[in-house]
Tab-separated table of C-alpha atoms in Angstrom:
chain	number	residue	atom	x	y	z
A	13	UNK	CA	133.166	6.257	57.647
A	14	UNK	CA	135.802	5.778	55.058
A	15	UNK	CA	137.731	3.380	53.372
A	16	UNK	CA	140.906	1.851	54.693
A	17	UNK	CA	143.313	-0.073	53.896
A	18	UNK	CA	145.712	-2.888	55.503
A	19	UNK	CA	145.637	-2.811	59.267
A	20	UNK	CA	144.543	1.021	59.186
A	21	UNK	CA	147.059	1.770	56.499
A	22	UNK	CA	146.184	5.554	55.108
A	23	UNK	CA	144.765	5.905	51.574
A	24	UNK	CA	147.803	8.296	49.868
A	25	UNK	CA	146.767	8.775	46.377
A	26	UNK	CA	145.710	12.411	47.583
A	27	UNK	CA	147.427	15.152	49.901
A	28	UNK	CA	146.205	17.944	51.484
A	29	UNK	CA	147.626	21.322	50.983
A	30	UNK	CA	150.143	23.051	53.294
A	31	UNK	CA	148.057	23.856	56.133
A	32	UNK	CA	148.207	27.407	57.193
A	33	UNK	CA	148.675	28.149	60.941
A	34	UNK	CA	145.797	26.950	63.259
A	35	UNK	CA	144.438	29.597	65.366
A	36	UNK	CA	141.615	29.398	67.291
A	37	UNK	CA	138.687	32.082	67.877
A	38	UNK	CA	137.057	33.326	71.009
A	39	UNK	CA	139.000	33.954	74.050
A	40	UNK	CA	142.295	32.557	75.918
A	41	UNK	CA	140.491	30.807	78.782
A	42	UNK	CA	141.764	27.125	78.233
A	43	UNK	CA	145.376	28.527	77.168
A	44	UNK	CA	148.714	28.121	79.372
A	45	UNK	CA	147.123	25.870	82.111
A	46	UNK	CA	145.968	22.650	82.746
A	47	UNK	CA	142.199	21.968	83.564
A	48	UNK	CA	141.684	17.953	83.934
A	49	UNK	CA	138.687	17.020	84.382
A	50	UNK	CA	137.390	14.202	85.801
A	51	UNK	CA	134.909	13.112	83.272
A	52	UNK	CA	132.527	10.770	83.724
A	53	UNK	CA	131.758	10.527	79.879
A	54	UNK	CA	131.810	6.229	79.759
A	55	UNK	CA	129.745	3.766	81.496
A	56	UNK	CA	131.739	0.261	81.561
A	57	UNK	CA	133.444	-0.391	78.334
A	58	UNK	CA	130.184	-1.038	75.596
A	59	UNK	CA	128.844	1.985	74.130
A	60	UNK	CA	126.318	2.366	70.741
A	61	UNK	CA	126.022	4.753	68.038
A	62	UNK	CA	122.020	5.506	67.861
A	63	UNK	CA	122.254	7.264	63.688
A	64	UNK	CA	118.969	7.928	61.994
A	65	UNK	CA	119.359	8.560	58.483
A	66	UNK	CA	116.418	6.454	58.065
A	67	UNK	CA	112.422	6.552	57.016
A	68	UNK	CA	111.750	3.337	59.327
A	69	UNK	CA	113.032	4.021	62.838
A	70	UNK	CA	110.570	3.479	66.113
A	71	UNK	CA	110.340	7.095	68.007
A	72	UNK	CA	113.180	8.051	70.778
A	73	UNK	CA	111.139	7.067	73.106
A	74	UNK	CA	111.065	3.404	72.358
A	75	UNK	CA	114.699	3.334	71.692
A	76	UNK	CA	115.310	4.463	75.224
A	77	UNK	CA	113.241	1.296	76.072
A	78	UNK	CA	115.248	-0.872	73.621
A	79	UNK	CA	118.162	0.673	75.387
A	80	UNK	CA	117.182	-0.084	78.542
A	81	UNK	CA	116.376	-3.730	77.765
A	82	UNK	CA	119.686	-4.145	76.462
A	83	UNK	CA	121.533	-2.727	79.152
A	84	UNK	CA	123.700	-0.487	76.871
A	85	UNK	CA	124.271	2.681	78.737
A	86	UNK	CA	126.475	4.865	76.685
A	87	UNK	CA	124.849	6.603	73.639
A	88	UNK	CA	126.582	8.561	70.472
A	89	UNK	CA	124.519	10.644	68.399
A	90	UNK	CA	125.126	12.418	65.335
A	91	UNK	CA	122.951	15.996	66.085
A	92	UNK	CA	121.213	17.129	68.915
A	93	UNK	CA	117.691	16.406	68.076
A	94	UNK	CA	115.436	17.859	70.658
A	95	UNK	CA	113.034	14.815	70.139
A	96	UNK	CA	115.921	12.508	71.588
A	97	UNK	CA	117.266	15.058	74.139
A	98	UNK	CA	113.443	14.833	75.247
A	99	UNK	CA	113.371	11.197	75.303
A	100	UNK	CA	116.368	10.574	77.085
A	101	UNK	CA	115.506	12.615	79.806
A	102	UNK	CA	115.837	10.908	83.363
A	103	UNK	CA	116.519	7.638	81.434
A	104	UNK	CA	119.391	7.037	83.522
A	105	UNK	CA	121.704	6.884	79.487
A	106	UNK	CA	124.986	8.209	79.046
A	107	UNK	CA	124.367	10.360	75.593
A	108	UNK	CA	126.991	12.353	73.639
A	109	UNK	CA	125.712	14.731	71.140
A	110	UNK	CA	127.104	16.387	68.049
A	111	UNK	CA	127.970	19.217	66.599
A	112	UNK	CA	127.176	18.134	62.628
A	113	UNK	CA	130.302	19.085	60.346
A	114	UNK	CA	128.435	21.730	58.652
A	115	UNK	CA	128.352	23.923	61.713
A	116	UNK	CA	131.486	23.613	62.474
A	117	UNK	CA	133.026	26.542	60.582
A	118	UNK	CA	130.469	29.473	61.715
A	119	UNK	CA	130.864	27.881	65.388
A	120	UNK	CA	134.623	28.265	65.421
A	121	UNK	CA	134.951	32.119	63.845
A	122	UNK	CA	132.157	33.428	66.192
A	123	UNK	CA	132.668	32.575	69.737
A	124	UNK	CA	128.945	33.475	70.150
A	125	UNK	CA	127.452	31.072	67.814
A	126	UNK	CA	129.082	28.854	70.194
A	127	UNK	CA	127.239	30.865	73.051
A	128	UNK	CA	123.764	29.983	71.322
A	129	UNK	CA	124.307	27.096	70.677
A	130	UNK	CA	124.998	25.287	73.868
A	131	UNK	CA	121.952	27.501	75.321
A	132	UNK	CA	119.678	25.892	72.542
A	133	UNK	CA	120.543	22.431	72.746
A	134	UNK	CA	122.599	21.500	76.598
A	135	UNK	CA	121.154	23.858	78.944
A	136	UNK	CA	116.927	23.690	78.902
A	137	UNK	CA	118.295	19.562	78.744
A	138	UNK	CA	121.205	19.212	81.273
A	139	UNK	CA	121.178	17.491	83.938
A	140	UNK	CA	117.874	16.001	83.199
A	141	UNK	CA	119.316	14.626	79.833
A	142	UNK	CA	122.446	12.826	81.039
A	143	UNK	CA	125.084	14.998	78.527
A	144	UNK	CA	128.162	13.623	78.871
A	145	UNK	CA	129.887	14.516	75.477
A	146	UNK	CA	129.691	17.002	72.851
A	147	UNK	CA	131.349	15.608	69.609
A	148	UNK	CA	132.444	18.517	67.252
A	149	UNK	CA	132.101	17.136	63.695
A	150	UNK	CA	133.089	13.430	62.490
A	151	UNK	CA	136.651	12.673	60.670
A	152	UNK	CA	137.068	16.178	59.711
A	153	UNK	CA	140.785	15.976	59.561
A	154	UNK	CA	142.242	14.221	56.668
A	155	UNK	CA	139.365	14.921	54.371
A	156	UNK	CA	139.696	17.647	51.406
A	157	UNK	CA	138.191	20.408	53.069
A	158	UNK	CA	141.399	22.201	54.339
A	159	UNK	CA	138.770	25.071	55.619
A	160	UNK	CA	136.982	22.801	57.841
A	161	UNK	CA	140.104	21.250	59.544
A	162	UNK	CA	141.475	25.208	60.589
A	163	UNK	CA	138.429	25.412	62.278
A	164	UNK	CA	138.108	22.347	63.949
A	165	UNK	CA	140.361	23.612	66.892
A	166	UNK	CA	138.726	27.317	67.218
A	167	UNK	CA	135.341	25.226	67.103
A	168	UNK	CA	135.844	23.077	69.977
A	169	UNK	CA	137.283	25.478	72.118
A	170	UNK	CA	134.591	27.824	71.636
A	171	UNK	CA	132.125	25.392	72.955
A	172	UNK	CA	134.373	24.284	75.679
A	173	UNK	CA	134.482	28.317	76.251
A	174	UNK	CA	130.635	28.137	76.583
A	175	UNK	CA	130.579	25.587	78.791
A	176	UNK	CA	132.913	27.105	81.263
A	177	UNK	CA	130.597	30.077	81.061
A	178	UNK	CA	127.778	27.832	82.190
A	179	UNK	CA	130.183	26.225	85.252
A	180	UNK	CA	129.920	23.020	82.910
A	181	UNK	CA	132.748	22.142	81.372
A	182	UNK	CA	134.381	19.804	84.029
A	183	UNK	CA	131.535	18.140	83.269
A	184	UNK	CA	130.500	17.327	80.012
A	185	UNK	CA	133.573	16.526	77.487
A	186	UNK	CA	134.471	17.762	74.425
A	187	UNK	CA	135.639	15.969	71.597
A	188	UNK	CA	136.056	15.405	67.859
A	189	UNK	CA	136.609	11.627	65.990
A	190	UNK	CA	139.132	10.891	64.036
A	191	UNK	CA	139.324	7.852	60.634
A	192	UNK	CA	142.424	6.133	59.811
A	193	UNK	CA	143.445	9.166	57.365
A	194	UNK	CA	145.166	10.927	60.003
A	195	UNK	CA	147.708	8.327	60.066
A	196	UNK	CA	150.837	8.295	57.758
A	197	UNK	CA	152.145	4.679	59.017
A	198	UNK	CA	149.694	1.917	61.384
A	199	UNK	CA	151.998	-1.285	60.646
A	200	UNK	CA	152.950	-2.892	62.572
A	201	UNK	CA	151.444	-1.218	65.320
A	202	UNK	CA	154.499	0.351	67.158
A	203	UNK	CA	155.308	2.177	63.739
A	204	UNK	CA	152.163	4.265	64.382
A	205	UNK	CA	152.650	7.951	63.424
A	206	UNK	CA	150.174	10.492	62.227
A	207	UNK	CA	150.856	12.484	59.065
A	208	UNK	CA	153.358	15.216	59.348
A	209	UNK	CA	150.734	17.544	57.007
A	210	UNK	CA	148.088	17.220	59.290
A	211	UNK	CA	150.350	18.050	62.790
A	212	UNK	CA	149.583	21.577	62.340
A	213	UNK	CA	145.914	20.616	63.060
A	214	UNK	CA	146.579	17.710	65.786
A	215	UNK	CA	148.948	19.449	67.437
A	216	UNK	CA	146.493	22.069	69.377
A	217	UNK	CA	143.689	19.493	69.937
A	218	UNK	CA	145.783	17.293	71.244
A	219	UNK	CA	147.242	20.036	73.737
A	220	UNK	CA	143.702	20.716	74.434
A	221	UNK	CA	142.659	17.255	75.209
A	222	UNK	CA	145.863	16.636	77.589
A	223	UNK	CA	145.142	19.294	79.474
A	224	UNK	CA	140.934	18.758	79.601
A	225	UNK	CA	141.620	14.799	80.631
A	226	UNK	CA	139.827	13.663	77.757
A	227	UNK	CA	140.806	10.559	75.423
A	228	UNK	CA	141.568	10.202	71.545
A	229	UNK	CA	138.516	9.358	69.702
A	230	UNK	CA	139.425	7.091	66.351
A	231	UNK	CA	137.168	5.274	64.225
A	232	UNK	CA	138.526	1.785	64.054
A	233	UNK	CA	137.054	-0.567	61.302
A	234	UNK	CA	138.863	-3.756	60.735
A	235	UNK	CA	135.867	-4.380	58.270
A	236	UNK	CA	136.965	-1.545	56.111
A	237	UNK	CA	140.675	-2.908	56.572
A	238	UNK	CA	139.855	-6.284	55.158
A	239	UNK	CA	137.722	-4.919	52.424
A	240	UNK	CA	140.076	-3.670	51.085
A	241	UNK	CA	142.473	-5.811	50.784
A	242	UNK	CA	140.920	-9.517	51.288
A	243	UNK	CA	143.295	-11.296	49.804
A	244	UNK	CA	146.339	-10.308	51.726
A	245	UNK	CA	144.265	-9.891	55.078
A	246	UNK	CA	143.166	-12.996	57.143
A	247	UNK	CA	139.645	-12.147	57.424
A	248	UNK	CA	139.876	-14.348	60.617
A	249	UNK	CA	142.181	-12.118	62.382
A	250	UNK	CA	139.449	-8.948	61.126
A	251	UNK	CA	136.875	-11.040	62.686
A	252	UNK	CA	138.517	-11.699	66.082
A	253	UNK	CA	138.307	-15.785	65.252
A	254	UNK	CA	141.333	-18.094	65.806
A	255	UNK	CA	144.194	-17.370	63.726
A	256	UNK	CA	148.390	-17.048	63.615
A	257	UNK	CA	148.454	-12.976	64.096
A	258	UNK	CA	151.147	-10.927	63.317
A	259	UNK	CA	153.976	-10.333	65.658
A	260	UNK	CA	155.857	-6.792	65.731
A	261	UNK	CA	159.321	-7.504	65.743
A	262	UNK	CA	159.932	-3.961	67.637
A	263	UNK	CA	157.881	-4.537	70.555
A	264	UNK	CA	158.085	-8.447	70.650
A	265	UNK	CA	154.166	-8.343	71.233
A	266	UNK	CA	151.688	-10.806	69.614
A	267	UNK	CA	148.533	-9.577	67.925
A	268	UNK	CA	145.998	-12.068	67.717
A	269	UNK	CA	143.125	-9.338	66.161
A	270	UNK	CA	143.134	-6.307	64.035
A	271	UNK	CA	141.015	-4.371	66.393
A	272	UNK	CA	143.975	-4.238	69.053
A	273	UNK	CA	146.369	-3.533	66.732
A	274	UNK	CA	144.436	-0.446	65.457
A	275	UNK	CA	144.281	0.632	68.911
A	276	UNK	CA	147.955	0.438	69.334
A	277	UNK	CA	149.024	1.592	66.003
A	278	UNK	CA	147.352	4.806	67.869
A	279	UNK	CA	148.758	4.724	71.202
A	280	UNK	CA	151.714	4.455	68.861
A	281	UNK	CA	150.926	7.668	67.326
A	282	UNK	CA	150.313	9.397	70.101
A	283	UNK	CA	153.244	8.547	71.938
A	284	UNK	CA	155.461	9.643	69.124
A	285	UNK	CA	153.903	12.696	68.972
A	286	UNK	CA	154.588	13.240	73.023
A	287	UNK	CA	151.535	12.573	74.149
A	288	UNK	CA	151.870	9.294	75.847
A	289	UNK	CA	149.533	9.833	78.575
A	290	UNK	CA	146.434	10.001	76.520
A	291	UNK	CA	143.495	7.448	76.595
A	292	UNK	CA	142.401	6.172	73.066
A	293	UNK	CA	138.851	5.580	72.910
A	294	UNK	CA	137.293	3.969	69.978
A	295	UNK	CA	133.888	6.002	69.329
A	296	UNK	CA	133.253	3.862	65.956
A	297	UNK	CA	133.851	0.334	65.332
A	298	UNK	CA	131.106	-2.266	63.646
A	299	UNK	CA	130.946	-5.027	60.668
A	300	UNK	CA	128.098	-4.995	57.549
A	301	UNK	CA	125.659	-7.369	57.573
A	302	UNK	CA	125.192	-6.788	53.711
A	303	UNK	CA	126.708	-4.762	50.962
A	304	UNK	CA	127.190	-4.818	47.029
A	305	UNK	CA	128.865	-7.535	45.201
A	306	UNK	CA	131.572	-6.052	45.576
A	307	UNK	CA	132.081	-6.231	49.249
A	308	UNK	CA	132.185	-10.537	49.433
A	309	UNK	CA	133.131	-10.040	53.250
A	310	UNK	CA	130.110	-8.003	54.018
A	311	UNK	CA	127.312	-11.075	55.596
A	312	UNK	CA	125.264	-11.494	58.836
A	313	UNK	CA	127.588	-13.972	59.752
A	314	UNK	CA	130.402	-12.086	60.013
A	315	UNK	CA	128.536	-9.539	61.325
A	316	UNK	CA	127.514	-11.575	63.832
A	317	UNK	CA	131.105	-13.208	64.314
A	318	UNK	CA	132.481	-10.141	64.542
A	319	UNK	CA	130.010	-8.181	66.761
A	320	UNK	CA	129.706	-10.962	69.142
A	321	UNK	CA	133.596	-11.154	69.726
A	322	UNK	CA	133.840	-8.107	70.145
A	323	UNK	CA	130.948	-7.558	72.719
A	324	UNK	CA	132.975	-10.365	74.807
A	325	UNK	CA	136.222	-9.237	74.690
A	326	UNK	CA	134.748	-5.426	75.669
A	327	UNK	CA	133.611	-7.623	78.642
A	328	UNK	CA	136.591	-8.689	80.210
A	329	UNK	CA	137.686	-4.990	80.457
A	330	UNK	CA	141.151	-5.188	79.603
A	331	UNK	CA	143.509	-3.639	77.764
A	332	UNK	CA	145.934	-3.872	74.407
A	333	UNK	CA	148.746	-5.832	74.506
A	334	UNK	CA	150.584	-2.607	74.057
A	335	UNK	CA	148.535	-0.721	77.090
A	336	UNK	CA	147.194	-3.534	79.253
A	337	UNK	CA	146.328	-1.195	81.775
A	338	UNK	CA	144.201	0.886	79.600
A	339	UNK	CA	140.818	-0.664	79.317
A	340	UNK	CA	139.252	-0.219	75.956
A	341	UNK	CA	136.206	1.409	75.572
A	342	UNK	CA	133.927	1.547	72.030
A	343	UNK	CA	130.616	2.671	70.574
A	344	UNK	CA	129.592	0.177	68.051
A	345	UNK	CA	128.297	1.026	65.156
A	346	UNK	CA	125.365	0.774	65.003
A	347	UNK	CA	121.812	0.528	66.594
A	348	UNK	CA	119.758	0.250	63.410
A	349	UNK	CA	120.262	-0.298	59.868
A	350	UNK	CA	119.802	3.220	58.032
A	351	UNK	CA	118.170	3.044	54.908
A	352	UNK	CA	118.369	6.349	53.863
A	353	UNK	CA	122.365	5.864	54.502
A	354	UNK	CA	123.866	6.856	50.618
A	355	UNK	CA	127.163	4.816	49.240
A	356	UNK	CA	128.207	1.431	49.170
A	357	UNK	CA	125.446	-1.314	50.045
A	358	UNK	CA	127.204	-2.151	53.510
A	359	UNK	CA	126.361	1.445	54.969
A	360	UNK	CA	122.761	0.871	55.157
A	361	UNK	CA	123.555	-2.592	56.988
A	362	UNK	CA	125.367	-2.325	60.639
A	363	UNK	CA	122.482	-2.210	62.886
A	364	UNK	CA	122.017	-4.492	65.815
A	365	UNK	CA	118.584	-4.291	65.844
A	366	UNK	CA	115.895	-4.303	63.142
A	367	UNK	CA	113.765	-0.956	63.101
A	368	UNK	CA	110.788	-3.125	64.852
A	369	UNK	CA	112.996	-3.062	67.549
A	370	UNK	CA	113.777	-7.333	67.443
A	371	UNK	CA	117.118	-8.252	67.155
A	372	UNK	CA	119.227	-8.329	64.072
A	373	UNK	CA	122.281	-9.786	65.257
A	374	UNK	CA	122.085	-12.413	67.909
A	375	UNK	CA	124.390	-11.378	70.229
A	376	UNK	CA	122.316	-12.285	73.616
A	377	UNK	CA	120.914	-8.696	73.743
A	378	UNK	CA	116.913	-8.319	74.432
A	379	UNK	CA	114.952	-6.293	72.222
A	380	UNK	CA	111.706	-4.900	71.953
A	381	UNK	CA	109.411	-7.944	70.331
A	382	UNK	CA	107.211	-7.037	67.330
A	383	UNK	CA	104.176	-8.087	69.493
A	384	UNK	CA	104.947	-5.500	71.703
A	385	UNK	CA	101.841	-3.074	72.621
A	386	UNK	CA	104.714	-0.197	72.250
A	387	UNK	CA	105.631	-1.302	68.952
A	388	UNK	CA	101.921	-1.804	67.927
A	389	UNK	CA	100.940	1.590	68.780
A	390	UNK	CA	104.017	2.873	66.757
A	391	UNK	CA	103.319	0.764	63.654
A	392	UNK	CA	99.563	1.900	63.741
A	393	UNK	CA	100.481	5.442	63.976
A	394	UNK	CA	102.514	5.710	61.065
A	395	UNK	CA	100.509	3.444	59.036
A	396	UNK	CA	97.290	5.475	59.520
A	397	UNK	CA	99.229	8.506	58.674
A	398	UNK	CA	100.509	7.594	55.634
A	399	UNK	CA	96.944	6.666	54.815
A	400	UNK	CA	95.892	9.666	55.773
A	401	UNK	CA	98.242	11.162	53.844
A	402	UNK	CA	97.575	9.060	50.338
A	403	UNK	CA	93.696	9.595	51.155
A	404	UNK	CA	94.285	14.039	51.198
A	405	UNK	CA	96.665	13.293	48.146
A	406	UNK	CA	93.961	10.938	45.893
A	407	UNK	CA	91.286	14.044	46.630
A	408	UNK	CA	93.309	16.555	45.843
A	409	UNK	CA	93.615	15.297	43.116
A	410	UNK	CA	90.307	13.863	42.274
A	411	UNK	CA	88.737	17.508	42.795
């Protein structure tokens, strides 16, 4: 995640360097034709992100259970641990894995890597493990690391390569997330345009996504939007509550919430850069229930507010008052607080559940109780090893 400003306005006190030519590595297979695909990536309209940069989370296992209860059936995760893959197996759960940033480079200059990797972490899984998504890095493009976004492209068709090997890539997507910082204008929302110094970068995977069938994945965050600018930004119309909106003179369409207008700002985008077509699909969107001092707006009420709006109006499967037809779909963000999570206060807080499994934000969701047997068992396990662990530590050190 990153900060933002108004209504997805991009942070411009820095600028990339002149991007050198994209190329891509590996072969020509998904060049000079078109291969939709009828994807199946998205259950409904709700999806979650399940991160785990946290000491305090119950096993995969009983998240699938916790899942289950909840009736969310379309899972983002940030790796490919084999200990979820496991756990998710015949669970019936949409899941999308990742591809962590840090790969992303070696997997785009050797087509191979690309090779292995799939055959390590889709195929002993697949279709067992409902795959529906692999998710090359996070909000690569627009950061500093000019390397990393010239091989963004190479790396995602390299595993799309791999998965047309394995007769599997009509079948499980490939994608990549983008933040607000690929945008040069977001307001109003029918000025949307993406930054002219990052088109070099766009401009293949968005070629490649046309002609796979697969959406635009942004990050929208209309609690990032407020925070940083509170006092200009109605934090009712961040929180989805009653309010005047904006109107955008161009269009002549209301906006009654900052979450559609992010999501048109992008259409926006996309349509000015010709690709008009294209679903956008939000694959990160969530409010704080706590933060620093320095983030006022960050409180389980508007977490709550915010959260439980949203769930609703994901409900009613419609769409934007720019592309009513186009239902919007979103992973929240996120399952648990992460406590392990490093930066401002709010980024360990966006969980919807409380690592006991109970809920954290009442949004009419069931959870696993505390009392639970399940739950128990897990508790006792990980107590009794950290006593065993202190008890081989005190004798070590007592002999």
């Amino acid at each position: 995640m990153r900060s933002a400003t108004s209504h997805f306005t991009v942070d411009h006190h820095y600028s990339l360097p002149s991007p050198a030519t994209v190329t891509r590595a590996g072969t020509e297979s998904s060049s000079g034709q078109s291969e939709v695909a009828a994807f199946h990536s998205f259950v409904g309209t709700y999806g979650v992100n399940y991160g785990r940069i946290a000491d305090n989370l119950p096993p995969p296992t009983e998240v699938v259970k916790l899942l289950q209860m909840a009736r969310i059936k379309n899972v983002r995760i940030f790796d490919s641990d084999h200990t979820v893959l496991d756990a998710f197996r015949n669970s019936g759960l949409n899941l999308a894995i990742a591809i962590p940033n840090g790969l992303v480079k070696d997997i785009s200059a050797t087509p191979s890597k690309a090779m292995d990797w799939v055959n390590e972490n889709v195929r002993p899984y697949y279709p067992s493990t409902r795959i529906v998504a692999i998710i090359v890095g996070n909000e690569i493009l627009g950061g500093q690391d000019t390397g990393l976004a010239e091989a963004l492209f190479g790396a995602v068709v390299n595993i799309h390569d791999a998965l047309r090997a394995m007769r599997l890539s009509g079948r499980i997507e490939v994608n990549t997330p983008h933040s607000e910082a690929v945008f040069g204008t977001s307001y109003p929302p029918s000025a949307g345009t993406f930054r002219p110094d990052l088109m070099p970068y766009l401009k293949p995977l968005l070629d490649f996504f046309s002609k796979t069938g697969a959406p635009f994945y942004v990050n929208a965050y209309p609690f990032l939007a407020y925070m940083s600018d509170p006092e200009h930004i109605d934090v009712n119309y961040a929180l989805m509550k009653p309010n005047a909106g904006i109107l955008d003179q161009k269009t002549n369409l209301h906006y009654d919430n900052m979450f559609e207008a992010q999501i048109d700002a992008t259409y926006a985008a996309l349509e000015a850069a010709g690709y008009s077509d294209m679903e956008v699909r939000v694959s990160e969107t969530g409010w704080a229930s706590a933060g620093d001092a320095t983030e006022p707006g960050a409180t389980l009420e508007n977490a709550r507010t915010y959260n439980f709006n949203l769930r609703k109006r994901l409900f009613l499967r419609k769409g934007t008052p720019y592309r009513p037809k186009r239902v919007v779909k979103a992973f929240i963000f996120a399952l648990f607080n992460e406590d392990l999570k490093t930066g401002p206060g709010s980024e360990r807080h966006f969980g919807l559940f409380k690592p006991d499994g109970s809920v954290s934000l009442d949004l009419g969701f069931k959870g696993l109780t505390s009392s639970s047997s399940s739950i128990k068992g897990w508790k006792i396990a990980r107590y009794s090893a950290t006593l065993l662990s202190s008890t081989f530590i005190f004798l070590a050190l007592s002999t």
